[in-house]
Short mmCIF file of C-alpha atoms in Angstrom, two decimals:
data_model
loop_
_atom_site.label_atom_id
_atom_site.label_comp_id
_atom_site.label_asym_id
_atom_site.label_seq_id
_atom_site.Cartn_x
_atom_site.Cartn_y
_atom_site.Cartn_z
CA UNK S 17 151.39 40.44 75.27
CA UNK S 18 150.34 42.21 72.10
CA UNK S 19 149.37 45.86 72.16
CA UNK S 20 148.25 47.78 69.09
CA UNK S 21 148.07 51.55 69.17
CA UNK S 22 145.88 53.40 66.69
CA UNK S 23 144.08 56.75 66.35
CA UNK S 24 143.85 59.86 64.11
CA UNK S 25 147.10 61.21 62.71
CA UNK S 26 148.90 63.58 65.08
CA UNK S 27 147.22 62.52 68.37
CA UNK S 28 150.45 61.06 69.80
CA UNK S 29 150.36 57.31 68.95
CA UNK S 30 154.09 57.14 68.35
CA UNK S 31 155.02 58.83 71.61
CA UNK S 32 152.82 56.47 73.55
CA UNK S 33 154.25 53.43 71.70
CA UNK S 34 157.76 54.64 72.43
CA UNK S 35 157.16 55.29 76.13
CA UNK S 36 155.40 51.94 76.60
CA UNK S 37 158.25 50.14 74.84
CA UNK S 38 160.78 51.76 77.18
CA UNK S 39 158.74 51.08 80.30
CA UNK S 40 158.20 47.40 79.39
CA UNK S 41 161.92 46.98 78.68
CA UNK S 42 162.86 48.66 82.00
CA UNK S 43 160.45 46.26 83.73
CA UNK S 44 162.35 43.28 82.36
CA UNK S 45 160.23 42.34 79.38
CA UNK S 46 161.58 41.52 75.95
CA UNK S 47 160.06 44.09 73.58
CA UNK S 48 159.46 44.09 69.86
CA UNK S 49 158.23 47.52 68.60
CA UNK S 50 156.73 47.69 65.13
CA UNK S 51 156.40 50.90 63.20
CA UNK S 52 153.45 50.24 60.92
CA UNK S 53 152.46 53.86 60.44
CA UNK S 54 154.05 55.28 57.25
CA UNK S 55 153.37 58.80 58.63
CA UNK S 56 155.31 58.26 61.86
CA UNK S 57 158.89 57.69 62.89
CA UNK S 58 159.01 55.37 65.90
CA UNK S 59 162.82 54.89 65.47
CA UNK S 60 163.54 58.60 65.84
CA UNK S 61 161.09 58.93 68.73
CA UNK S 62 162.80 56.02 70.55
CA UNK S 63 166.16 57.79 70.01
CA UNK S 64 167.61 55.26 67.56
CA UNK S 65 170.82 56.64 66.05
CA UNK S 66 170.48 57.50 62.34
CA UNK S 67 166.87 56.49 61.99
CA UNK S 68 166.89 57.63 58.36
CA UNK S 69 169.28 54.78 57.55
CA UNK S 70 166.84 52.04 58.57
CA UNK S 71 165.38 50.55 55.40
CA UNK S 72 161.70 49.81 55.75
CA UNK S 73 160.59 46.29 54.75
CA UNK S 74 158.35 47.72 51.99
CA UNK S 75 161.40 49.13 50.26
CA UNK S 76 163.34 45.90 50.22
CA UNK S 77 162.52 45.15 46.58
CA UNK S 78 164.76 42.15 46.11
CA UNK S 79 163.42 40.60 49.30
CA UNK S 80 159.83 41.14 48.30
CA UNK S 81 160.43 39.73 44.84
CA UNK S 82 162.22 36.68 46.31
CA UNK S 83 159.46 35.92 48.74
CA UNK S 84 156.32 36.79 46.73
CA UNK S 85 157.60 35.74 43.34
CA UNK S 86 156.68 39.07 41.82
CA UNK S 87 158.52 42.26 41.17
CA UNK S 88 157.41 45.41 42.97
CA UNK S 89 155.05 47.46 40.90
CA UNK S 90 154.07 44.75 38.52
CA UNK S 91 150.39 44.84 37.82
CA UNK S 92 148.03 41.96 37.29
CA UNK S 93 150.51 39.19 38.10
CA UNK S 94 149.84 36.34 40.45
CA UNK S 95 151.93 36.23 43.62
CA UNK S 96 152.12 34.26 46.80
CA UNK S 97 149.55 35.49 49.26
CA UNK S 98 151.43 33.85 52.13
CA UNK S 99 155.13 34.47 51.53
CA UNK S 100 157.69 33.00 53.95
CA UNK S 101 158.37 35.64 56.64
CA UNK S 102 159.39 33.78 59.85
CA UNK S 103 163.09 34.48 59.44
CA UNK S 104 162.57 38.22 58.73
CA UNK S 105 162.28 39.52 62.34
CA UNK S 106 165.78 38.36 63.28
CA UNK S 107 167.33 39.41 59.98
CA UNK S 108 165.68 42.81 59.50
CA UNK S 109 164.98 44.23 62.96
CA UNK S 110 167.23 46.82 64.51
CA UNK S 111 168.08 47.04 68.20
CA UNK S 112 168.78 49.95 70.54
CA UNK S 113 168.54 50.41 74.28
CA UNK S 114 167.11 46.89 74.68
CA UNK S 115 164.28 47.48 72.18
CA UNK S 116 163.96 45.51 68.98
CA UNK S 117 162.31 47.46 66.14
CA UNK S 118 160.88 46.63 62.75
CA UNK S 119 159.90 49.34 60.31
CA UNK S 120 157.21 48.30 57.91
CA UNK S 121 157.21 51.27 55.61
CA UNK S 122 154.69 52.70 53.16
CA UNK S 123 152.75 50.61 50.73
CA UNK S 124 152.60 52.64 47.56
CA UNK S 125 149.10 53.02 46.32
CA UNK S 126 150.39 53.36 42.81
CA UNK S 127 149.55 55.61 39.90
CA UNK S 128 148.35 52.97 37.47
CA UNK S 129 147.71 49.88 39.51
CA UNK S 130 148.01 48.06 42.82
CA UNK S 131 151.34 47.11 44.30
CA UNK S 132 150.07 44.03 45.99
CA UNK S 133 153.27 42.04 46.51
CA UNK S 134 154.46 44.55 49.20
CA UNK S 135 150.99 44.46 50.73
CA UNK S 136 150.87 40.68 50.95
CA UNK S 137 154.35 40.64 52.41
CA UNK S 138 153.65 43.29 55.09
CA UNK S 139 150.34 41.71 56.07
CA UNK S 140 151.86 38.25 56.38
CA UNK S 141 154.76 39.63 58.35
CA UNK S 142 152.44 41.60 60.64
CA UNK S 143 150.39 38.50 61.25
CA UNK S 144 153.54 36.53 62.05
CA UNK S 145 154.84 39.16 64.45
CA UNK S 146 151.55 39.41 66.29
CA UNK S 147 150.58 35.76 66.33
CA UNK S 148 153.86 33.82 66.62
CA UNK S 149 156.18 36.00 68.76
CA UNK S 150 156.62 35.39 72.46
CA UNK S 151 157.50 38.79 73.62
CA UNK S 152 155.67 42.08 74.31
CA UNK S 153 154.84 43.37 70.84
CA UNK S 154 153.93 47.03 70.57
CA UNK S 155 152.45 48.05 67.24
CA UNK S 156 152.31 51.69 66.24
CA UNK S 157 149.77 51.81 63.42
CA UNK S 158 147.68 54.20 61.41
CA UNK S 159 143.95 54.72 61.84
CA UNK S 160 143.08 52.23 59.07
CA UNK S 161 143.33 49.05 61.11
CA UNK S 162 141.41 46.83 58.65
CA UNK S 163 144.60 45.35 57.18
CA UNK S 164 145.08 43.51 60.51
CA UNK S 165 142.64 40.91 59.27
CA UNK S 166 140.55 38.54 61.37
CA UNK S 167 143.22 36.01 62.27
CA UNK S 168 145.75 38.64 63.26
CA UNK S 169 143.31 40.71 65.23
CA UNK S 170 142.57 37.83 67.59
CA UNK S 171 146.22 37.88 68.70
CA UNK S 172 145.94 41.50 69.89
CA UNK S 173 145.43 41.64 73.67
CA UNK S 174 144.63 45.32 73.69
CA UNK S 175 143.93 47.86 70.99
CA UNK S 176 144.65 51.31 72.36
CA UNK S 177 142.98 54.20 70.58
CA UNK S 178 144.68 57.49 71.33
CA UNK S 179 142.41 60.57 71.32
CA UNK S 180 143.05 64.31 71.88
CA UNK S 181 140.59 67.00 72.69
CA UNK S 182 139.11 67.40 69.25
CA UNK S 183 136.06 66.06 67.48
CA UNK S 184 137.93 64.47 64.54
CA UNK S 185 139.90 62.27 66.88
CA UNK S 186 136.66 61.09 68.58
CA UNK S 187 135.19 60.34 65.16
CA UNK S 188 138.27 58.38 64.28
CA UNK S 189 137.95 56.45 67.57
CA UNK S 190 134.39 55.43 66.67
CA UNK S 191 135.50 54.48 63.11
CA UNK S 192 138.29 52.35 64.54
CA UNK S 193 135.90 50.72 67.01
CA UNK S 194 133.63 49.76 64.18
CA UNK S 195 136.47 48.34 62.06
CA UNK S 196 137.72 46.46 65.13
CA UNK S 197 134.34 44.86 65.67
CA UNK S 198 134.28 43.87 62.01
CA UNK S 199 137.53 41.90 62.38
CA UNK S 200 136.70 40.41 65.75
CA UNK S 201 138.91 42.65 67.95
CA UNK S 202 136.97 43.60 71.02
CA UNK S 203 139.59 44.49 73.66
CA UNK S 204 139.65 48.18 73.03
CA UNK S 205 140.61 50.95 75.38
CA UNK S 206 141.18 54.68 75.01
CA UNK S 207 144.02 56.95 76.15
CA UNK S 208 143.45 60.72 76.24
CA UNK S 209 146.41 62.78 75.21
CA UNK S 210 147.51 66.47 75.09
CA UNK S 211 145.06 67.50 77.81
CA UNK S 212 145.21 71.16 78.87
CA UNK S 213 142.36 71.35 81.27
CA UNK S 214 139.74 69.47 83.30
CA UNK S 215 137.08 70.49 80.82
CA UNK S 216 139.00 68.88 77.98
CA UNK S 217 139.21 65.66 80.00
CA UNK S 218 135.47 65.82 80.62
CA UNK S 219 134.86 66.40 76.94
CA UNK S 220 136.67 63.16 76.12
CA UNK S 221 134.85 61.15 78.79
CA UNK S 222 131.43 62.48 77.78
CA UNK S 223 132.23 61.91 74.08
CA UNK S 224 133.24 58.30 74.56
CA UNK S 225 130.82 57.07 77.24
CA UNK S 226 131.05 53.39 76.37
CA UNK S 227 134.82 53.19 76.19
CA UNK S 228 137.29 52.10 78.85
CA UNK S 229 139.89 54.83 79.56
CA UNK S 230 143.37 53.60 80.43
CA UNK S 231 144.68 57.07 81.30
CA UNK S 232 144.91 60.77 80.56
CA UNK S 233 148.21 62.27 79.46
CA UNK S 234 148.62 65.97 80.01
CA UNK S 235 149.82 68.43 77.35
CA UNK S 236 153.42 69.40 78.13
CA UNK S 237 155.20 72.03 76.09
CA UNK S 238 158.48 70.31 77.25
CA UNK S 239 157.71 67.54 74.75
CA UNK S 240 157.41 70.01 71.83
CA UNK S 241 160.53 71.90 72.98
CA UNK S 242 162.58 68.71 73.35
CA UNK S 243 161.52 67.69 69.85
CA UNK S 244 162.54 71.06 68.39
CA UNK S 245 165.88 70.99 70.27
CA UNK S 246 166.38 67.44 68.86
CA UNK S 247 166.80 65.81 72.26
CA UNK S 248 164.91 62.53 73.01
CA UNK S 249 161.23 63.39 73.69
CA UNK S 250 160.86 60.12 75.64
CA UNK S 251 162.88 61.57 78.49
CA UNK S 252 161.62 65.14 78.41
CA UNK S 253 158.48 65.18 80.57
CA UNK S 254 158.31 63.48 83.95
CA UNK S 255 154.51 64.06 84.22
CA UNK S 256 153.95 62.40 80.91
CA UNK S 257 156.20 59.43 81.80
CA UNK S 258 154.42 59.07 85.15
CA UNK S 259 151.03 58.85 83.49
CA UNK S 260 152.29 56.30 80.91
CA UNK S 261 153.60 54.21 83.84
CA UNK S 262 150.04 54.11 85.13
CA UNK S 263 148.82 53.03 81.71
CA UNK S 264 151.47 50.31 81.72
CA UNK S 265 150.25 49.06 85.09
CA UNK S 266 146.68 48.98 83.81
CA UNK S 267 147.83 46.87 80.83
CA UNK S 268 149.42 44.16 82.90
CA UNK S 269 147.35 40.95 83.35
CA UNK S 270 145.32 40.90 86.55
CA UNK S 271 147.48 38.14 88.09
CA UNK S 272 150.67 40.19 87.60
CA UNK S 273 149.03 43.28 89.14
CA UNK S 274 147.95 41.16 92.16
CA UNK S 275 151.51 39.89 92.68
CA UNK S 276 152.94 43.39 92.58
CA UNK S 277 150.71 44.61 95.33
CA UNK S 278 151.41 41.63 97.57
CA UNK D 11 143.39 76.78 39.67
CA UNK D 12 144.18 73.45 41.33
CA UNK D 13 145.55 73.42 44.89
CA UNK D 14 146.53 70.23 46.70
CA UNK D 15 147.15 70.26 50.49
CA UNK D 16 149.24 67.62 52.10
CA UNK D 17 151.35 67.10 55.25
CA UNK D 18 151.67 64.85 58.32
CA UNK D 19 148.49 63.80 60.02
CA UNK D 20 147.18 66.32 62.52
CA UNK D 21 149.04 69.39 61.32
CA UNK D 22 145.84 71.17 60.14
CA UNK D 23 145.48 70.29 56.42
CA UNK D 24 141.74 70.12 56.64
CA UNK D 25 141.29 73.49 58.37
CA UNK D 26 143.43 75.17 55.73
CA UNK D 27 141.50 73.40 52.91
CA UNK D 28 138.22 74.54 54.47
CA UNK D 29 139.29 78.15 55.03
CA UNK D 30 140.72 78.47 51.51
CA UNK D 31 137.55 76.99 50.04
CA UNK D 32 135.44 79.56 51.88
CA UNK D 33 137.67 82.48 50.91
CA UNK D 34 137.75 81.49 47.21
CA UNK D 35 133.97 81.25 47.21
CA UNK D 36 133.54 84.59 48.95
CA UNK D 37 135.88 86.10 46.30
CA UNK D 38 133.51 84.88 43.55
CA UNK D 39 135.26 81.73 42.48
CA UNK D 40 133.47 78.46 41.84
CA UNK D 41 135.01 75.95 44.22
CA UNK D 42 135.15 72.18 44.19
CA UNK D 43 136.57 70.79 47.49
CA UNK D 44 137.77 67.20 47.49
CA UNK D 45 138.21 65.24 50.73
CA UNK D 46 140.84 62.62 49.78
CA UNK D 47 142.17 62.11 53.28
CA UNK D 48 140.40 59.11 54.89
CA UNK D 49 141.56 60.36 58.28
CA UNK D 50 139.92 63.74 57.87
CA UNK D 51 136.43 65.16 57.69
CA UNK D 52 136.32 68.15 55.39
CA UNK D 53 132.53 68.17 55.32
CA UNK D 54 132.24 68.59 59.07
CA UNK D 55 135.01 71.21 59.10
CA UNK D 56 133.20 73.16 56.39
CA UNK D 57 130.05 73.04 58.51
CA UNK D 58 128.03 70.79 56.18
CA UNK D 59 124.89 69.61 57.88
CA UNK D 60 124.83 65.85 58.71
CA UNK D 61 128.33 65.13 57.37
CA UNK D 62 128.07 61.49 58.54
CA UNK D 63 125.31 60.99 55.97
CA UNK D 64 127.53 61.70 53.02
CA UNK D 65 128.48 58.39 51.41
CA UNK D 66 132.06 58.41 50.21
CA UNK D 67 132.69 57.31 46.64
CA UNK D 68 134.79 54.33 47.81
CA UNK D 69 131.74 52.89 49.54
CA UNK D 70 129.44 53.10 46.54
CA UNK D 71 129.79 49.38 45.77
CA UNK D 72 127.18 49.18 43.01
CA UNK D 73 128.71 52.20 41.26
CA UNK D 74 132.24 50.78 41.46
CA UNK D 75 131.12 47.43 40.14
CA UNK D 76 129.11 49.13 37.29
CA UNK D 77 132.09 51.23 36.24
CA UNK D 78 135.06 48.91 36.78
CA UNK D 79 133.31 45.66 35.92
CA UNK D 80 134.44 44.04 39.14
CA UNK D 81 132.89 43.53 42.52
CA UNK D 82 134.47 45.27 45.47
CA UNK D 83 136.76 42.89 47.33
CA UNK D 84 137.23 40.47 44.54
CA UNK D 85 140.82 39.40 44.24
CA UNK D 86 142.78 38.61 41.16
CA UNK D 87 140.13 39.72 38.66
CA UNK D 88 140.77 41.94 35.71
CA UNK D 89 139.01 45.24 35.79
CA UNK D 90 138.95 48.49 33.84
CA UNK D 91 141.90 50.70 34.78
CA UNK D 92 140.17 53.73 33.32
CA UNK D 93 136.50 53.52 34.28
CA UNK D 94 134.12 56.24 33.12
CA UNK D 95 133.97 59.00 35.76
CA UNK D 96 133.15 62.25 34.02
CA UNK D 97 129.53 62.23 35.10
CA UNK D 98 130.28 61.52 38.74
CA UNK D 99 131.14 65.06 40.00
CA UNK D 100 127.62 66.34 39.21
CA UNK D 101 125.89 63.20 40.41
CA UNK D 102 127.81 62.57 43.61
CA UNK D 103 129.01 65.89 44.92
CA UNK D 104 127.24 67.67 47.78
CA UNK D 105 126.79 71.45 48.05
CA UNK D 106 126.64 73.82 51.00
CA UNK D 107 127.30 77.53 51.36
CA UNK D 108 128.37 77.77 47.76
CA UNK D 109 131.00 75.00 48.04
CA UNK D 110 130.76 71.75 46.09
CA UNK D 111 132.30 68.85 47.88
CA UNK D 112 133.27 65.28 46.91
CA UNK D 113 134.27 62.79 49.55
CA UNK D 114 136.56 60.05 48.22
CA UNK D 115 136.67 57.78 51.26
CA UNK D 116 139.02 55.09 52.39
CA UNK D 117 140.46 52.42 50.10
CA UNK D 118 140.50 49.29 52.16
CA UNK D 119 143.90 47.68 52.17
CA UNK D 120 142.25 44.41 52.75
CA UNK D 121 142.93 41.43 54.95
CA UNK D 122 143.49 38.87 52.28
CA UNK D 123 144.01 40.77 49.10
CA UNK D 124 143.97 44.09 47.30
CA UNK D 125 140.80 45.91 46.59
CA UNK D 126 141.93 47.40 43.35
CA UNK D 127 138.64 48.32 41.73
CA UNK D 128 138.00 51.10 44.30
CA UNK D 129 141.57 52.27 43.84
CA UNK D 130 141.29 52.46 40.04
CA UNK D 131 137.99 54.33 40.42
CA UNK D 132 139.28 56.89 42.91
CA UNK D 133 142.48 57.57 41.01
CA UNK D 134 140.67 58.00 37.65
CA UNK D 135 138.15 60.27 39.36
CA UNK D 136 140.88 62.33 41.07
CA UNK D 137 142.67 62.72 37.77
CA UNK D 138 139.41 63.84 36.12
CA UNK D 139 138.65 66.32 38.87
CA UNK D 140 142.13 67.79 38.75
CA UNK D 141 142.70 67.74 34.98
CA UNK D 142 139.29 68.40 33.44
CA UNK D 143 137.50 70.80 35.78
CA UNK D 144 137.34 74.50 35.19
CA UNK D 145 136.96 75.73 38.78
CA UNK D 146 139.16 76.21 41.74
CA UNK D 147 139.78 72.69 42.99
CA UNK D 148 141.03 72.31 46.55
CA UNK D 149 142.26 68.85 47.40
CA UNK D 150 142.68 67.84 51.02
CA UNK D 151 144.91 64.74 50.89
CA UNK D 152 147.05 62.57 53.07
CA UNK D 153 150.84 62.55 53.19
CA UNK D 154 151.08 59.70 50.69
CA UNK D 155 150.71 61.81 47.51
CA UNK D 156 152.17 59.16 45.14
CA UNK D 157 148.70 58.09 44.01
CA UNK D 158 148.35 61.37 42.20
CA UNK D 159 150.38 59.93 39.34
CA UNK D 160 152.45 61.80 36.75
CA UNK D 161 149.64 62.92 34.50
CA UNK D 162 147.46 64.15 37.36
CA UNK D 163 150.30 65.89 39.22
CA UNK D 164 150.97 68.18 36.19
CA UNK D 165 147.50 69.70 36.65
CA UNK D 166 148.26 70.82 40.21
CA UNK D 167 149.20 74.50 40.23
CA UNK D 168 150.39 74.46 43.86
CA UNK D 169 151.06 71.69 46.34
CA UNK D 170 150.88 73.20 49.80
CA UNK D 171 152.62 71.19 52.55
CA UNK D 172 151.37 72.11 56.01
CA UNK D 173 153.92 71.81 58.82
CA UNK D 174 153.73 72.47 62.52
CA UNK D 175 156.59 73.05 64.98
CA UNK D 176 157.78 69.40 65.29
CA UNK D 177 160.42 67.32 63.59
CA UNK D 178 158.08 64.63 62.28
CA UNK D 179 156.13 67.18 60.28
CA UNK D 180 159.37 68.49 58.78
CA UNK D 181 160.44 64.93 57.85
CA UNK D 182 157.07 64.38 56.21
CA UNK D 183 157.54 67.68 54.25
CA UNK D 184 160.82 66.37 52.86
CA UNK D 185 159.31 63.00 52.09
CA UNK D 186 156.36 64.71 50.26
CA UNK D 187 158.82 66.88 48.39
CA UNK D 188 160.74 63.80 47.18
CA UNK D 189 157.56 62.03 46.11
CA UNK D 190 156.45 65.22 44.31
CA UNK D 191 159.68 65.43 42.38
CA UNK D 192 159.25 61.77 41.40
CA UNK D 193 155.86 62.44 39.80
CA UNK D 194 156.89 65.73 38.25
CA UNK D 195 155.18 68.11 40.63
CA UNK D 196 157.52 71.05 41.31
CA UNK D 197 155.26 73.91 42.45
CA UNK D 198 155.54 73.23 46.15
CA UNK D 199 155.13 75.71 48.99
CA UNK D 200 154.89 75.40 52.77
CA UNK D 201 152.46 76.80 55.35
CA UNK D 202 153.48 76.80 58.97
CA UNK D 203 150.56 76.11 61.35
CA UNK D 204 149.94 76.11 65.12
CA UNK D 205 152.71 78.54 65.90
CA UNK D 206 153.06 79.60 69.54
CA UNK D 207 156.19 81.78 69.37
CA UNK D 208 158.72 83.46 67.25
CA UNK D 209 161.23 80.74 68.04
CA UNK D 210 158.88 78.09 66.65
CA UNK D 211 158.53 80.09 63.45
CA UNK D 212 162.28 80.41 63.21
CA UNK D 213 162.62 76.63 63.77
CA UNK D 214 160.36 75.99 60.72
CA UNK D 215 162.25 78.50 58.50
CA UNK D 216 165.66 77.13 59.42
CA UNK D 217 164.44 73.49 59.03
CA UNK D 218 163.10 74.09 55.53
CA UNK D 219 165.61 76.57 54.04
CA UNK D 220 164.93 75.68 50.40
CA UNK D 221 161.16 75.89 50.60
CA UNK D 222 158.85 78.83 49.77
CA UNK D 223 156.69 79.78 52.75
CA UNK D 224 153.21 81.01 51.85
CA UNK D 225 152.35 81.97 55.45
CA UNK D 226 152.42 81.26 59.18
CA UNK D 227 149.21 80.52 61.02
CA UNK D 228 149.23 81.11 64.77
CA UNK D 229 148.08 78.52 67.35
CA UNK D 230 144.67 79.74 68.63
CA UNK D 231 142.94 77.92 71.54
CA UNK D 232 139.69 79.39 70.13
CA UNK D 233 139.85 76.81 67.28
CA UNK D 234 140.13 73.91 69.78
CA UNK D 235 137.37 75.41 71.92
CA UNK D 236 135.03 75.95 68.97
CA UNK D 237 135.59 72.32 67.83
CA UNK D 238 134.83 70.97 71.35
CA UNK D 239 131.72 73.22 71.58
CA UNK D 240 130.68 71.88 68.15
CA UNK D 241 130.43 75.31 66.52
CA UNK D 242 132.00 75.84 63.08
CA UNK D 243 135.78 76.18 63.50
CA UNK D 244 136.12 78.04 60.25
CA UNK D 245 134.53 81.11 61.85
CA UNK D 246 136.15 80.87 65.24
CA UNK D 247 139.46 82.71 64.94
CA UNK D 248 139.85 86.05 63.21
CA UNK D 249 143.61 85.98 63.43
CA UNK D 250 143.70 82.57 61.68
CA UNK D 251 141.24 83.70 58.97
CA UNK D 252 143.30 86.88 58.39
CA UNK D 253 146.47 84.79 57.85
CA UNK D 254 144.73 82.42 55.45
CA UNK D 255 143.47 85.46 53.50
CA UNK D 256 147.12 86.41 53.01
CA UNK D 257 147.87 82.87 51.85
CA UNK D 258 144.95 83.11 49.41
CA UNK D 259 146.39 86.36 48.04
CA UNK D 260 149.76 84.72 47.61
CA UNK D 261 148.19 81.86 45.62
CA UNK D 262 146.52 84.14 43.11
CA UNK D 263 148.23 84.34 39.73
CA UNK D 264 150.54 87.35 39.37
CA UNK D 265 148.26 89.16 36.88
CA UNK D 266 145.29 88.91 39.25
CA UNK D 267 147.39 90.32 42.08
CA UNK D 268 148.52 93.17 39.85
CA UNK D 269 144.90 94.05 38.93
CA UNK D 270 143.88 94.07 42.56
CA UNK D 271 146.52 96.61 43.53
CA UNK D 272 145.69 98.93 40.62
#
């Protein structure tokens, strides 16, 4: 199963990706988590030791040059649009608590040109991870999902858009929905996060009338406090974990759900 | 004066950019606000009517082709790295309540290639707006500030990094600080946002010991409620406005501050 998680910055994509990764692993699945949001830190959220020591793929200059044939930062050169990437997941993923993780890193937008070799590498790698892998793949990504591309998007079983009570996050959900249609990705669902009241929940439902809601995660100050105290946020709120367990159940294929209730 | 505002997604960059724009205009300055964060909506936050009808520069395909010599989405072509942009601010900015606004839009990262003409156009335009304009320029931008480039960065009088009580926003502040040093931008200051308690304020101060703090904005549910009720958030919280006024004062050059207290 391939699950991509998107949404406006700050809505809680990374926490949902981390909790789903843990719950799938606990349920016996093999999980590959992918941090594809340069503004997030899935490793730290998952409690990986020394997350700052994980080198993102985009910063492996020698590797990118070897595979694309072009040095990072070179402008106007021709490079391989489909570099070899199939060996990278085993070589460059890190593992902790049963979860395999790959950190994609930031593609520099550049002062004077386009750094396309990194881009070609990351996109090909992302396509490989989503299309060719046989495990549960959980992709934490930014709101700009268009770099998934048509072929890759078809491999995504569910695109979860996280929203919070706020108009900007709703607007981003609609923008993501449009981009998703453009690349042929139609299995979209929404998760509401950081809810403080029934009226905030109703706001989300009425703002997104044509969307399927997978769940509603309450706001819990315990998450913020755990983060500030530098203890793992994934273990800090039982009510949040319980709700993400429900979301996990809703994600399982119908036949698995039927077997569980036998 | 040129002020750039950056920070992790969701920390409140756009609200600070909007409030500072309003306060500078009220104080008699001519203000150009630039929305350079594809995940934000500065027009809506500023209360512009019909913000969804503003076409971002990155989507003006005919203009981009005219100026760069290359069609949007074309891969591997040569295009002008320094397209003509000096006439664009007057032609393509929108105005409301005394504030001039330009919306840069999203640069597509592309499924199969790099869409560099848009990138070259936006970067040249950003450089022009920051370097050549004679007004207060307030730039709402994403955490990836590296596309400012060395020459442009020098024109920025103050880079404000917004942080909230949360480790990820602190990490982003350090990452931005490093990127800023790389491009020669050293006038950095921090604003704490969404503070619920004294201990959260102390967390920020102790987490960023070597940074200058311009101010601390309290969390106010009135901001969230105003947003959900679709009334202008910039007018919804007097305590937030008051604190941003203090930040505005701290931004003024020393000689202006001295004259005010005469």
